[in-house]
Amino acid sequence: IHQKDAAALNLESGQTLAFEIDGEAYELPVVISEVIAQGLAGVPSGLDGLRFAELPTWALLKKIEKRQHTSV
């Protein structure tokens, strides 16, 4: 995602970002770039498990807070 979008969402490079396309949930690490247009997010081509989606498409992005490990 664009660096200004990352700043607005308080995201850091490498942080996990969840997204949905056509009701399917995915998680990927954040890559911050000046090259991608502001307001857009790129997804790697040929991503394993990513079903076909006619492009362009809308996706809901969700920041994932760092998970805490608990002992049982």
mmCIF file of C-alpha atoms in Angstrom:
data_model
loop_
_atom_site.group_PDB
_atom_site.id
_atom_site.type_symbol
_atom_site.label_atom_id
_atom_site.label_comp_id
_atom_site.label_asym_id
_atom_site.label_seq_id
_atom_site.Cartn_x
_atom_site.Cartn_y
_atom_site.Cartn_z
ATOM 1 C CA ILE A 1 0.000 0.000 0.000
ATOM 2 C CA HIS A 2 1.048 3.599 -0.442
ATOM 3 C CA GLN A 3 3.056 5.096 2.402
ATOM 4 C CA LYS A 4 0.389 7.755 3.086
ATOM 5 C CA ASP A 5 -2.307 5.061 3.402
ATOM 6 C CA ALA A 6 -0.049 3.080 5.735
ATOM 7 C CA ALA A 7 0.507 6.158 7.889
ATOM 8 C CA ALA A 8 -3.233 6.944 7.993
ATOM 9 C CA LEU A 9 -3.956 3.347 9.084
ATOM 10 C CA ASN A 10 -1.000 3.301 11.494
ATOM 11 C CA LEU A 11 0.482 0.293 9.661
ATOM 12 C CA GLU A 12 4.113 -0.764 9.647
ATOM 13 C CA SER A 13 5.962 -2.765 7.024
ATOM 14 C CA GLY A 14 5.710 -6.477 7.770
ATOM 15 C CA GLN A 15 2.605 -6.119 9.930
ATOM 16 C CA THR A 16 -0.202 -8.533 9.055
ATOM 17 C CA LEU A 17 -3.144 -7.103 7.145
ATOM 18 C CA ALA A 18 -6.320 -9.124 6.658
ATOM 19 C CA PHE A 19 -8.545 -8.605 3.650
ATOM 20 C CA GLU A 20 -11.599 -10.129 2.037
ATOM 21 C CA ILE A 21 -12.315 -10.611 -1.646
ATOM 22 C CA ASP A 22 -15.712 -12.014 -2.601
ATOM 23 C CA GLY A 23 -16.272 -13.188 0.988
ATOM 24 C CA GLU A 24 -12.970 -15.115 1.198
ATOM 25 C CA ALA A 25 -10.573 -14.032 3.965
ATOM 26 C CA TYR A 26 -6.808 -13.741 3.480
ATOM 27 C CA GLU A 27 -3.843 -12.400 5.467
ATOM 28 C CA LEU A 28 -0.612 -10.968 4.074
ATOM 29 C CA PRO A 29 2.284 -8.892 5.420
ATOM 30 C CA VAL A 30 2.159 -5.171 4.681
ATOM 31 C CA VAL A 31 4.540 -3.834 2.040
ATOM 32 C CA ILE A 32 4.758 -0.040 1.963
ATOM 33 C CA SER A 33 5.508 1.568 -1.400
ATOM 34 C CA GLU A 34 5.629 4.964 -3.058
ATOM 35 C CA VAL A 35 4.978 3.288 -6.430
ATOM 36 C CA ILE A 36 1.431 2.022 -5.879
ATOM 37 C CA ALA A 37 -1.229 4.715 -6.156
ATOM 38 C CA GLN A 38 -2.688 6.120 -2.975
ATOM 39 C CA GLY A 39 -5.994 4.447 -2.102
ATOM 40 C CA LEU A 40 -5.073 1.133 -3.731
ATOM 41 C CA ALA A 41 -3.651 -2.116 -2.385
ATOM 42 C CA GLY A 42 -1.761 -4.650 -4.458
ATOM 43 C CA VAL A 43 -1.991 -8.428 -4.111
ATOM 44 C CA PRO A 44 0.719 -10.728 -5.486
ATOM 45 C CA SER A 45 -0.233 -12.444 -8.730
ATOM 46 C CA GLY A 46 -0.590 -16.208 -8.415
ATOM 47 C CA LEU A 47 -1.015 -16.160 -4.640
ATOM 48 C CA ASP A 48 -1.675 -19.719 -3.426
ATOM 49 C CA GLY A 49 -5.250 -20.169 -2.293
ATOM 50 C CA LEU A 50 -6.472 -16.914 -3.839
ATOM 51 C CA ARG A 51 -9.533 -17.738 -5.855
ATOM 52 C CA PHE A 52 -10.112 -16.048 -9.163
ATOM 53 C CA ALA A 53 -11.461 -12.538 -8.798
ATOM 54 C CA GLU A 54 -12.375 -10.376 -11.740
ATOM 55 C CA LEU A 55 -10.235 -7.271 -11.512
ATOM 56 C CA PRO A 56 -10.473 -4.595 -10.464
ATOM 57 C CA THR A 57 -12.363 -5.639 -7.347
ATOM 58 C CA TRP A 58 -13.155 -4.215 -3.931
ATOM 59 C CA ALA A 59 -11.612 -5.615 -0.773
ATOM 60 C CA LEU A 60 -12.153 -4.839 2.891
ATOM 61 C CA LEU A 61 -8.814 -4.303 4.660
ATOM 62 C CA LYS A 62 -8.441 -4.987 8.386
ATOM 63 C CA LYS A 63 -5.410 -4.233 10.497
ATOM 64 C CA ILE A 64 -4.494 -7.177 12.711
ATOM 65 C CA GLU A 65 -3.227 -6.225 16.130
ATOM 66 C CA LYS A 66 -0.244 -8.145 17.429
ATOM 67 C CA ARG A 67 -1.478 -11.362 18.967
ATOM 68 C CA GLN A 68 -0.515 -12.116 22.539
ATOM 69 C CA HIS A 69 0.480 -15.658 23.394
ATOM 70 C CA THR A 70 -1.047 -17.045 26.551
ATOM 71 C CA SER A 71 0.097 -19.983 28.624
ATOM 72 C CA VAL A 72 -2.337 -22.726 29.529
#
